[in-house]
Coordinates of C-alpha atoms in Angstrom, one line a residue:
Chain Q
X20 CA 67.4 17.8 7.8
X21 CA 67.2 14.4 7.9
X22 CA 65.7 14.2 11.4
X23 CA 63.3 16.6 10.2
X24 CA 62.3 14.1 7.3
X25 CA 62.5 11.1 9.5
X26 CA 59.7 12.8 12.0
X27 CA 57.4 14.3 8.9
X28 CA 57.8 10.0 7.8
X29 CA 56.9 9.3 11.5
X30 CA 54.1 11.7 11.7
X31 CA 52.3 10.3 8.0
X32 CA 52.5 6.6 9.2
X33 CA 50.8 7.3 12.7
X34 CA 48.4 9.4 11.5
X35 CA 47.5 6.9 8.5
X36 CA 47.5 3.8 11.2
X37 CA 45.4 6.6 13.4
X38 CA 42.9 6.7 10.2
X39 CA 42.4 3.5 9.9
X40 CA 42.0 2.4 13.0
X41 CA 38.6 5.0 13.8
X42 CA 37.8 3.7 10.1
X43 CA 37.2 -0.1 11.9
X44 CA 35.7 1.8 15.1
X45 CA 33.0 3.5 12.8
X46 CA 32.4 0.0 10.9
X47 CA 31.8 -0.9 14.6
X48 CA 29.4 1.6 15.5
X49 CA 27.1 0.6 12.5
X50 CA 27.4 -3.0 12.9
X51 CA 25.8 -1.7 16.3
X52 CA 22.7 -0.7 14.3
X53 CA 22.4 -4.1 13.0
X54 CA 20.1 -5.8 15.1
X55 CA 18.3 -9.7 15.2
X56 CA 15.2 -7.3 14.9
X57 CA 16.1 -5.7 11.9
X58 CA 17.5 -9.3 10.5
X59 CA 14.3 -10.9 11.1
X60 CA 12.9 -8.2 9.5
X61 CA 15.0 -8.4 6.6
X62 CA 14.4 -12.1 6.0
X63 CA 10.2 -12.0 5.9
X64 CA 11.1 -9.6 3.2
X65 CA 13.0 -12.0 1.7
X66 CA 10.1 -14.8 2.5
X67 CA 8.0 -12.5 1.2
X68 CA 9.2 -11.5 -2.3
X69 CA 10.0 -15.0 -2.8
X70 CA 6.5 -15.7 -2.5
X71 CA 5.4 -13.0 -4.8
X72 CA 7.7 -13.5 -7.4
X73 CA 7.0 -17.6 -7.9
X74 CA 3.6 -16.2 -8.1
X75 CA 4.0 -13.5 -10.7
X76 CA 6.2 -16.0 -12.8
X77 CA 3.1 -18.3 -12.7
X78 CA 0.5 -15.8 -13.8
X79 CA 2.7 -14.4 -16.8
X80 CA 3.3 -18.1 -17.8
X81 CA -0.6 -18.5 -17.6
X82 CA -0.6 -15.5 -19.9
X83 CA 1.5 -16.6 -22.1
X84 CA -0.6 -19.8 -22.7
X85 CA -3.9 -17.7 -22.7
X86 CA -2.2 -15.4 -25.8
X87 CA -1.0 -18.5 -27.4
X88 CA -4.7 -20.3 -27.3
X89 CA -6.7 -17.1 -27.8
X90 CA -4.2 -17.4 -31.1
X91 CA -4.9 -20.6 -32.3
X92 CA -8.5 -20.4 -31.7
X93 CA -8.5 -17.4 -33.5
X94 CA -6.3 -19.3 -36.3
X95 CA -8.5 -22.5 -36.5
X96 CA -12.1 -21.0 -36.6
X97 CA -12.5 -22.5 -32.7
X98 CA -14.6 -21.1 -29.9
X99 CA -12.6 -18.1 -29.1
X100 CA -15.3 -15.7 -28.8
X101 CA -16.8 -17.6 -26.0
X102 CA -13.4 -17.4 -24.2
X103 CA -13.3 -14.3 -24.7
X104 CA -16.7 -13.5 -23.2
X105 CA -16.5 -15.6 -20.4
X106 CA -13.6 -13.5 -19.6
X107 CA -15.7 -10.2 -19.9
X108 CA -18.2 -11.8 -17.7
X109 CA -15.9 -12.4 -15.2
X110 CA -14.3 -8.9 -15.4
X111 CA -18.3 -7.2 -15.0
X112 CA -18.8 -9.7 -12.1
X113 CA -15.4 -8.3 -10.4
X114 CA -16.2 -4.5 -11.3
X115 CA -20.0 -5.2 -9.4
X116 CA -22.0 -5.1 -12.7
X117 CA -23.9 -8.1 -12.2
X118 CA -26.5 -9.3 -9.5
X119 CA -24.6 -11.9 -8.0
X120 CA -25.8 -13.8 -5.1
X121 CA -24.3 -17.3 -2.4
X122 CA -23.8 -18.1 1.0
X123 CA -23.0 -14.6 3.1
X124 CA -24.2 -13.0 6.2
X125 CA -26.3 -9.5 6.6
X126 CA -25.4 -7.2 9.4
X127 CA -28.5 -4.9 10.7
X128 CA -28.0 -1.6 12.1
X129 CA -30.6 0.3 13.9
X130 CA -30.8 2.7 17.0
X131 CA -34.2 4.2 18.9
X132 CA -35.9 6.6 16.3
X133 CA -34.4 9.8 18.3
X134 CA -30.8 8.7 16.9
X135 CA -29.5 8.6 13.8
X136 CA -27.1 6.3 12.2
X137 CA -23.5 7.7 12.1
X138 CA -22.3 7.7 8.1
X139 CA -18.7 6.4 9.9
X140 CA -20.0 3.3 11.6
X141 CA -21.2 1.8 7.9
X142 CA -17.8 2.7 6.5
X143 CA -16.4 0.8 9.3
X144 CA -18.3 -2.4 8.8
X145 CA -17.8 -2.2 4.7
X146 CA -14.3 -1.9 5.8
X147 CA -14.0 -4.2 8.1
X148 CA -15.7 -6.4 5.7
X149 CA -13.6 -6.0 2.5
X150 CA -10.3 -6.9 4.7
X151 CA -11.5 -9.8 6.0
X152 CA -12.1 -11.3 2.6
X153 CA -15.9 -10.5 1.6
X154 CA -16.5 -10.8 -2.3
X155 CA -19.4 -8.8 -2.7
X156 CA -21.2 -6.0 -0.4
X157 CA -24.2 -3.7 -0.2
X158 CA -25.8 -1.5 2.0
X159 CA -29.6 -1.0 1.7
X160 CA -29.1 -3.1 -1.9
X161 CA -26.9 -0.4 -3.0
X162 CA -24.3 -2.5 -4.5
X163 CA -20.4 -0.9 -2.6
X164 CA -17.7 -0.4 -5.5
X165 CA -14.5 0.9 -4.8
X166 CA -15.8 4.8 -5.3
X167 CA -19.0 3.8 -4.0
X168 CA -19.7 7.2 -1.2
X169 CA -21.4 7.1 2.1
X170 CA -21.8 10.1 3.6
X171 CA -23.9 11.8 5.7
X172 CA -26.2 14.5 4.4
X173 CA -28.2 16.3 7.2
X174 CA -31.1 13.5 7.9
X175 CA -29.6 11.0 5.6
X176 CA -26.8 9.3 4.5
X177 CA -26.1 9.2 0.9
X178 CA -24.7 6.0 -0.2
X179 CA -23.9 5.7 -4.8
X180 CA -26.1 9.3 -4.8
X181 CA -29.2 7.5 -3.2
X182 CA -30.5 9.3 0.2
X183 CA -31.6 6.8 2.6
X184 CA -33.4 8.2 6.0
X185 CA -30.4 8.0 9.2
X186 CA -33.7 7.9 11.3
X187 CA -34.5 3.8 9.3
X188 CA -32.5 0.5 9.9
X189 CA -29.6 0.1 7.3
X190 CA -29.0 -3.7 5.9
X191 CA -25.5 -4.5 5.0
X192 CA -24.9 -7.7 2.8
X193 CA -22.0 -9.7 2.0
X194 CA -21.0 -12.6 0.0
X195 CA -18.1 -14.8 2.2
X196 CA -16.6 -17.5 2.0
X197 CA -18.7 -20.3 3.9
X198 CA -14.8 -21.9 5.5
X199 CA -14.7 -18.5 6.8
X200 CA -17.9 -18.3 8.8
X201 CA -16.5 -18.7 12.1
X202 CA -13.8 -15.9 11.3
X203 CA -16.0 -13.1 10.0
X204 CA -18.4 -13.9 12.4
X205 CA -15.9 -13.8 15.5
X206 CA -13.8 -11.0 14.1
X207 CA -17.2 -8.8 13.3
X208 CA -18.6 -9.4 16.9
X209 CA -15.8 -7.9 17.9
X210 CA -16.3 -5.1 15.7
X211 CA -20.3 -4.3 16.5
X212 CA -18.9 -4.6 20.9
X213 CA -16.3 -2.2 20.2
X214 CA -18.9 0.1 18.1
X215 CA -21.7 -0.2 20.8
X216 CA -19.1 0.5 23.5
X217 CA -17.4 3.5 21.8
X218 CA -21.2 5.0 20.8
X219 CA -22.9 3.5 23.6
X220 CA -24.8 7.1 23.8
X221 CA -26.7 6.1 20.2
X222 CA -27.8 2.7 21.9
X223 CA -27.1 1.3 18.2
X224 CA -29.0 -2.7 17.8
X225 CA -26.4 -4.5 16.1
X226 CA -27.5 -8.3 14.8
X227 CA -25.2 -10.3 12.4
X228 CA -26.1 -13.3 10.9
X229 CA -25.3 -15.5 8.6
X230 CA -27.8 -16.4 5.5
X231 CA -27.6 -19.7 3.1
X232 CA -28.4 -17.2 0.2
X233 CA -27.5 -13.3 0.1
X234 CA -28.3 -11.7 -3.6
X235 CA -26.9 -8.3 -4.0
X236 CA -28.1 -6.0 -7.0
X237 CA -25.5 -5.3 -10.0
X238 CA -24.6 -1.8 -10.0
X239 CA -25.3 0.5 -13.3
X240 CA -22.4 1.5 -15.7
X241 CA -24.2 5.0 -15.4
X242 CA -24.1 4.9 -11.5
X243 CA -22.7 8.0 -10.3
X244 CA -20.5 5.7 -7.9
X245 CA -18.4 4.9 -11.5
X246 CA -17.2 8.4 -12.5
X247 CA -17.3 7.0 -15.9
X248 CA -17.1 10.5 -17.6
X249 CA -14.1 11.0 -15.5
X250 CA -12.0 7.6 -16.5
X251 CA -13.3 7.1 -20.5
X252 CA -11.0 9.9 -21.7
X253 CA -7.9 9.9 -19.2
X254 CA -7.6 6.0 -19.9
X255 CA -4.0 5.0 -21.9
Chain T
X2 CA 73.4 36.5 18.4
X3 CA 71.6 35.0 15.0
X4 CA 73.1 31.1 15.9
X5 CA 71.5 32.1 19.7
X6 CA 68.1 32.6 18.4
X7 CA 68.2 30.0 16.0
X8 CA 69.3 27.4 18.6
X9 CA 65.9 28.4 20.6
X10 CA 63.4 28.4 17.5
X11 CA 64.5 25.2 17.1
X12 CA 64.5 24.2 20.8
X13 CA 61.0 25.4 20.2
X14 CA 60.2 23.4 17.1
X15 CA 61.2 20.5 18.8
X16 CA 59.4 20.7 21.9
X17 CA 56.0 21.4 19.7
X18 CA 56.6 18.1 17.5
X19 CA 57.3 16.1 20.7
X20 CA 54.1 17.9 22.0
X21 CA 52.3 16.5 18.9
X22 CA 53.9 13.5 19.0
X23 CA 52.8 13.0 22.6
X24 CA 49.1 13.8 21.8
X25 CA 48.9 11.7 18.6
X26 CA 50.4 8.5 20.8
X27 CA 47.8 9.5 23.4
X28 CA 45.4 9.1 20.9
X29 CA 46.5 6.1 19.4
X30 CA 46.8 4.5 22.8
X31 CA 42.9 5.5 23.3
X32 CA 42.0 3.7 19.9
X33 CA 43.4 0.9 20.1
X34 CA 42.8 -0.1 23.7
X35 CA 39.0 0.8 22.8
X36 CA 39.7 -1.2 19.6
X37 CA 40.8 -4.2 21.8
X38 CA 37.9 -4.1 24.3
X39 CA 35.1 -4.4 21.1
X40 CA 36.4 -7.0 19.9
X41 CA 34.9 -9.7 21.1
X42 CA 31.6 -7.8 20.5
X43 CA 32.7 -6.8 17.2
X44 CA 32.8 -10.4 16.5
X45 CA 29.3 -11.5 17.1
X46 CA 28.5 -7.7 15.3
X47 CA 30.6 -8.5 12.4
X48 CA 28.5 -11.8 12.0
X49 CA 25.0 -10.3 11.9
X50 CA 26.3 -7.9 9.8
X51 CA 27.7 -10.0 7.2
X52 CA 24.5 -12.1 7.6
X53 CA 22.4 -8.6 7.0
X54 CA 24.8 -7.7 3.9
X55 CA 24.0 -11.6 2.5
X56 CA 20.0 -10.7 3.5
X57 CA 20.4 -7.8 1.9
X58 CA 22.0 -8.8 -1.0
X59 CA 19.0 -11.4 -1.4
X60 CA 16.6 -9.1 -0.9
X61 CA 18.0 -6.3 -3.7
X62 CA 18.4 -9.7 -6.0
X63 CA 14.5 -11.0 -5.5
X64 CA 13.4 -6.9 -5.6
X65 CA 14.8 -6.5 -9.2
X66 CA 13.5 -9.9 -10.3
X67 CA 10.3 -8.9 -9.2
X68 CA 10.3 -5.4 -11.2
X69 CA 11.1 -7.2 -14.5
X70 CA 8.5 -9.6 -13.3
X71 CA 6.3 -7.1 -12.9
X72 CA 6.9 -5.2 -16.3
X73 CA 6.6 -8.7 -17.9
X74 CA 2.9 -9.3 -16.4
X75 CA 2.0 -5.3 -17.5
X76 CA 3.7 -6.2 -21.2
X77 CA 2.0 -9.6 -21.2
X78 CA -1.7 -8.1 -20.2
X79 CA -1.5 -5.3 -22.6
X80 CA -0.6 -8.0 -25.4
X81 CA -3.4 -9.9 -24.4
X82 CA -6.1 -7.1 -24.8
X83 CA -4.2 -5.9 -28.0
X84 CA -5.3 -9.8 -29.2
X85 CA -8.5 -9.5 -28.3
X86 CA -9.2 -6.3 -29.6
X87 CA -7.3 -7.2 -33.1
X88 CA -9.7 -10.6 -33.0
X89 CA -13.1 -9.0 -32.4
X90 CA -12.4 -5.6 -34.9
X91 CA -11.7 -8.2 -37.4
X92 CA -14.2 -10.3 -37.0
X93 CA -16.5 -7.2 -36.9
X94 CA -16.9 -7.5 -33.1
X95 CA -16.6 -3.8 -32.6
X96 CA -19.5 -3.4 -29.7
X97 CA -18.1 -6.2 -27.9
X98 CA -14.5 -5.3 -27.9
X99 CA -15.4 -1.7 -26.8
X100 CA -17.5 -3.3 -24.1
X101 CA -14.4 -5.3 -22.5
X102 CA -12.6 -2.0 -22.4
X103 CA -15.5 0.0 -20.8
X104 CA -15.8 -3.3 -18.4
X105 CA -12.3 -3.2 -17.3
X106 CA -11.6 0.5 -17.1
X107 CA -15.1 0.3 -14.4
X108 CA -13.1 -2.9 -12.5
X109 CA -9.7 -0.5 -11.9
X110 CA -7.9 -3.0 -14.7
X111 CA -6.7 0.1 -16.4
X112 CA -4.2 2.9 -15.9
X113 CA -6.3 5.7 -15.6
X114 CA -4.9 9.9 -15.9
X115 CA -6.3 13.2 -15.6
X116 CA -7.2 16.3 -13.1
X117 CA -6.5 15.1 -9.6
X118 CA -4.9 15.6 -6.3
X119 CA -1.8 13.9 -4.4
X120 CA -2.2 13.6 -0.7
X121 CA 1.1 12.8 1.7
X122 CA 0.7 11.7 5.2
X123 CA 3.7 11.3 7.0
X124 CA 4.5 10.1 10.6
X125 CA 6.6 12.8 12.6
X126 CA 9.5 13.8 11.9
X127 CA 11.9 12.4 14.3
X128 CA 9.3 10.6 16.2
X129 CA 10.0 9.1 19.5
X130 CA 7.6 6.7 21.1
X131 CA 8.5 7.3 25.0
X132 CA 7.6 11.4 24.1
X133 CA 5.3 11.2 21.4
X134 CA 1.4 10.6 21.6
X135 CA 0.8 7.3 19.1
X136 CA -1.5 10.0 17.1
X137 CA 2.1 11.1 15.6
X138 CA 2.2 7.8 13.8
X139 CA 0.3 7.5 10.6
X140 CA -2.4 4.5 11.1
X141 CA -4.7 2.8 8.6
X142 CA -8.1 5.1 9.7
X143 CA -5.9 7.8 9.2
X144 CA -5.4 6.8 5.5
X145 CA -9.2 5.6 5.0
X146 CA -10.2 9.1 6.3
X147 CA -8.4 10.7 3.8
X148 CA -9.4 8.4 0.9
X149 CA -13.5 8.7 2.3
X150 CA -12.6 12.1 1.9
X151 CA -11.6 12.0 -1.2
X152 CA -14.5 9.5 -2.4
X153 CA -17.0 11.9 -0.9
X154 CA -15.6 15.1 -2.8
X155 CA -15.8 13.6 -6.1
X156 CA -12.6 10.9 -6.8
X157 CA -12.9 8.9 -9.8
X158 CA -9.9 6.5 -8.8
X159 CA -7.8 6.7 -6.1
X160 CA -4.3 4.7 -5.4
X161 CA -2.5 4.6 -2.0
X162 CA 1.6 4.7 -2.9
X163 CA 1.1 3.0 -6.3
X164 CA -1.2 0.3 -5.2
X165 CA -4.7 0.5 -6.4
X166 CA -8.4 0.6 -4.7
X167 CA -10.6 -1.8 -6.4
X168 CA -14.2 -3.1 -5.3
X169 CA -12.1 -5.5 -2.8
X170 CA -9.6 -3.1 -1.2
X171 CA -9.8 -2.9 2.5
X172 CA -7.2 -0.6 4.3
X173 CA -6.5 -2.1 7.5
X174 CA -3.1 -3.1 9.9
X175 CA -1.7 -5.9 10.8
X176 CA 0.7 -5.1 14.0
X177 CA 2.4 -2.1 13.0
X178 CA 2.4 -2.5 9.0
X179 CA -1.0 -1.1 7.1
X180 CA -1.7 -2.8 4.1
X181 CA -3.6 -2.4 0.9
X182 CA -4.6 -5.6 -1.5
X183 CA -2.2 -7.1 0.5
X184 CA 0.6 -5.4 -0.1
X185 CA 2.3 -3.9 2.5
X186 CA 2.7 -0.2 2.8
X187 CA 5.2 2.1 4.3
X188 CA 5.2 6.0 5.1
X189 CA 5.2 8.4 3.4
X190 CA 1.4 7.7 2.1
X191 CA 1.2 8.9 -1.4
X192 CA -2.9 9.1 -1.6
X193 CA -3.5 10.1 -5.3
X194 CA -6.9 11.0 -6.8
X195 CA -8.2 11.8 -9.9
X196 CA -11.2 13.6 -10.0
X197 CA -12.3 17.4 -9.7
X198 CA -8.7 18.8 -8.0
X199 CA -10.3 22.0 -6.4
X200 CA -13.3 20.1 -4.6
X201 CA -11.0 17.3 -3.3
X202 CA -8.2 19.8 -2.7
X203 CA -10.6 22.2 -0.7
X204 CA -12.5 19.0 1.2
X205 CA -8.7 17.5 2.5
X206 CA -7.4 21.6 3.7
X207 CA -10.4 22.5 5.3
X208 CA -10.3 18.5 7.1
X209 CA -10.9 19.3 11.1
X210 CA -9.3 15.9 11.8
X211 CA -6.7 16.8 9.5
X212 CA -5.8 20.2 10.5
X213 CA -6.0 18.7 14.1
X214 CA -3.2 16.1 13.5
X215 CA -1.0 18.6 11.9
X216 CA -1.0 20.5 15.0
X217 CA 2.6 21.1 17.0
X218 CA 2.2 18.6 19.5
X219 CA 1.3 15.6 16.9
X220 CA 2.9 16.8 14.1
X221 CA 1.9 14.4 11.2
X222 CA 3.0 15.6 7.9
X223 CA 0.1 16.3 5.9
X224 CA 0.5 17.8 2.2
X225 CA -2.1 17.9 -1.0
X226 CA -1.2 18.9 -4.1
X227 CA -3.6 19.7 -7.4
X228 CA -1.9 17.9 -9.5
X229 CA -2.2 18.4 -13.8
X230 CA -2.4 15.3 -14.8
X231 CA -2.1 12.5 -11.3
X232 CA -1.7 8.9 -12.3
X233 CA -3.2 6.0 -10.9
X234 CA -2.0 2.7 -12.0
X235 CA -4.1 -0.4 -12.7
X236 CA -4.8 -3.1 -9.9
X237 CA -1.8 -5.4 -9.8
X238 CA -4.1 -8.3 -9.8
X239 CA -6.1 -7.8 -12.8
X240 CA -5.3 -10.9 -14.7
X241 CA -5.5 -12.9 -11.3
X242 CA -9.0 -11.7 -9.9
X243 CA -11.0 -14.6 -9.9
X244 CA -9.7 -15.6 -6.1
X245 CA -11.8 -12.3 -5.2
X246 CA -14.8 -13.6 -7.0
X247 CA -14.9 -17.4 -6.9
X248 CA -18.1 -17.1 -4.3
X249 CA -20.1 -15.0 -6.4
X250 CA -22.9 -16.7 -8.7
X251 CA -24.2 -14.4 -11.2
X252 CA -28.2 -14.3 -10.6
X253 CA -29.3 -12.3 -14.2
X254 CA -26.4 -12.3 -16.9
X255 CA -26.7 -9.1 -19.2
X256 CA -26.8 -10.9 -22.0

């Protein structure tokens, strides 16, 4: 009996000892997964949201002030109603309701009159365009917005509900920064080789250059690129 | 004859715990010896992973400062345009203060809700890059297809996993990561429109490049959804916009 007890004691510790010890294997099997990759990795992140939150704590402290002074203003009599339309100006200037114009670059696109311009490679330049920083851009002084379409239609492409002939040249504009120049205009190059190569069956005349003064048209609250019967009543 | 038999069950007994006892050492041996051998490369392990575990401690730390952050800037804006508002109604600026809210639903400043779709695009699952063509990864044109798509059938506002697409959003990649305002995004692609569901629902199913990357041997995920009432949120950046617009010289103010 108490052999038998002895053995069952025997058995319990080994087995526990036993546990434990695939318990540190397993811990060694996913510090295997842990790699300098994946620590690199982790620390950008870090690097990262660092960065964004010093920057987020800045802007609400800037709106903090702004409430404060838009307060007191208010309060004393003072100018707030210029503040506050300065701030709407800046707001329809950001949303592409006003004709703004500066130092930008125009980018022609035309093929022999038996070709017609692909919707796609327009897309691609506004794209290209709107990551590498431009501030304001139009196609055929159609003024883009965020829901602005272009899309082929048959013989035309349709670009904010306007048809414009694929058979014509299109004109894209862009307001840039002027330090940028040499970046856009590198980086786009790059773009319009890699366009003419991958098309080279459209034989597609690509000139970029850049101009002292680019205007580009405001875009109507009406536009059909706004959808503004679509946002007024879902808004919160 | 009973103590015979008894005597040999427990001959019996005996041999099967030694048995067991044997196999359980054998085991123990194999563990540990294995244990021995890792080690020394459980040691240099053990100190990336408590480096990764500090990391990643960090990282959760700065992640949830950043949320209340972030709630802070929404409270803070939406405290700011309740001022406004409140100044201009009582000063009998009506036209103006309605004018600032049409202005900055048009700029994407504004949480916006209605009809719409959701779109997910998804690498495939399991994906493997020695057996797997590179179409079986989701990449920015991918993504831009599917919000042209969208655009063209009707969209109203679109957001790409929570993150906006104002007059300034370009969709692009930057090694393997595709990013949007900035912001860096990570699959699953949560494309969400709001607009006329049934036109932007039919336009993304009947989608030959769609339908083609969906097919066995690429496998992308690829699901849309008419959604009731789809959410898109406003851009992040809204009360820090002016870095988007500080080249632009307005040629004929409205006013």
């Amino acid at each position: 009996m108490k052999i038998n007890a002895m053995r069952s004691i025997a058995f319990t510790i080994i087995c526990m000892i036993l546990g434990i010890l695939i318990a540190l294997q397993m811990k060694n099997v996913n510090a295997d997964n842990v790699t300098e990759q994946k620590l690199e990795e982790l620390y950008n992140n870090i690097v990262e949201y660092s960065r964004k939150n010093e920057e987020l704590s800045k802007r609400n402290a800037e709106l903090y002030s702004y409430i404060e002074l838009l307060e007191q203003d208010y309060a004393s009599g003072n100018a707030y109603i210029e503040t506050i339309i300065k701030e709407r100006e800046r707001a329809a200037v950001f949303a592409g309701l006003r004709e703004v114009s500066n130092f930008g670059l125009t980018i022609r696109i035309s093929a022999p009159p038996e070709v017609m311009v692909r919707d796609s490679v327009l897309r691609q330049f506004v794209n290209e365009l709107r990551a590498l920083g431009a501030q304001a851009i139009s196609i055929n002084d159609e003024r883009m917005v965020a829901m602005s379409e272009i899309r082929a239609s048959n013989q035309d492409i349709i670009i904010n509900g306007k048809n414009y002939d694929r058979r014509n040249a299109f004109e894209i504009k862009a307001i840039i920064d002027p330090g940028k120049e040499a970046y856009f205009l590198d980086y786009l190059d790059k773009v319009r080789v890699s366009v003419q190569t991958d098309l080279s069956a459209d034989q597609y005349d690509i000139a970029i250059q850049t101009v002292d003064n680019v205007t580009i048209p405001a875009l109507k609250e009406d536009s059909i690129a706004f959808k503004i019967d679509l946002l007024l009543p879902s808004v919160q | 004859m009973n103590d015979h038999k008894l005597a040999k069950w427990l001959s019996k007994t005996a041999n099967k715990q030694k048995l067991m006892l044997l196999v359980l050492f054998l085991l123990f041996g194999i563990v540990v010896s294995n244990h021995i051998s890792m080690v020394q490369e459980t040691n240099k392990a053990s100190s990336l992973v408590e480096s990764y575990n500090e990391l990643q401690k960090e990282l959760n730390s700065l992640t949830a400062t950043n949320e209340q952050l972030q709630t802070e800037n929404q409270e803070l804006q939406q405290e700011r345009e309740n001022v406004i508002n409140t100044v201009l109604e009582r000063e009998g600026y009506d036209q103006l203060s309605e004018e600032i809210s049409r202005i900055r639903i048009l700029a994407g400043f504004t949480e916006v809700r209605g009809e719409g779709v959701i779109v997910t695009l998804n690498d495939k699952p399991d994906y493997d890059p020695l057996r797997d063509p590179v179409a079986s990864i989701i990449h920015d044109g991918n993504i831009r297809h599917v919000v042209n798509l969208l655009i063209n059938s009707g969209a109203a506002a679109v957001s790409i996993n929570g993150i906006r697409v104002v007059n300034t959003s370009g969709i692009y990649c930057i090694g393997p990561t595709i990013l949007c305002n900035k912001e860096r995004m990570t699959p699953p692609y949560r494309i969400s429109a709001l607009g006329p569901a049934s036109m932007m629902y039919n336009a993304v199913v009947s989608d030959q490049v769609i339908n083609q990357l969906t097919i066995p041997e690429i496998g992308i995920i690829a699901n849309v959804e008419k959604i009731d009432e789809v959410v898109i949120p406003p851009f992040n950046e809204a009360d820090n916009f002016e870095q988007y617009i500080n080249q632009l010289e307005v040629v004929k103010n409205e006013d």
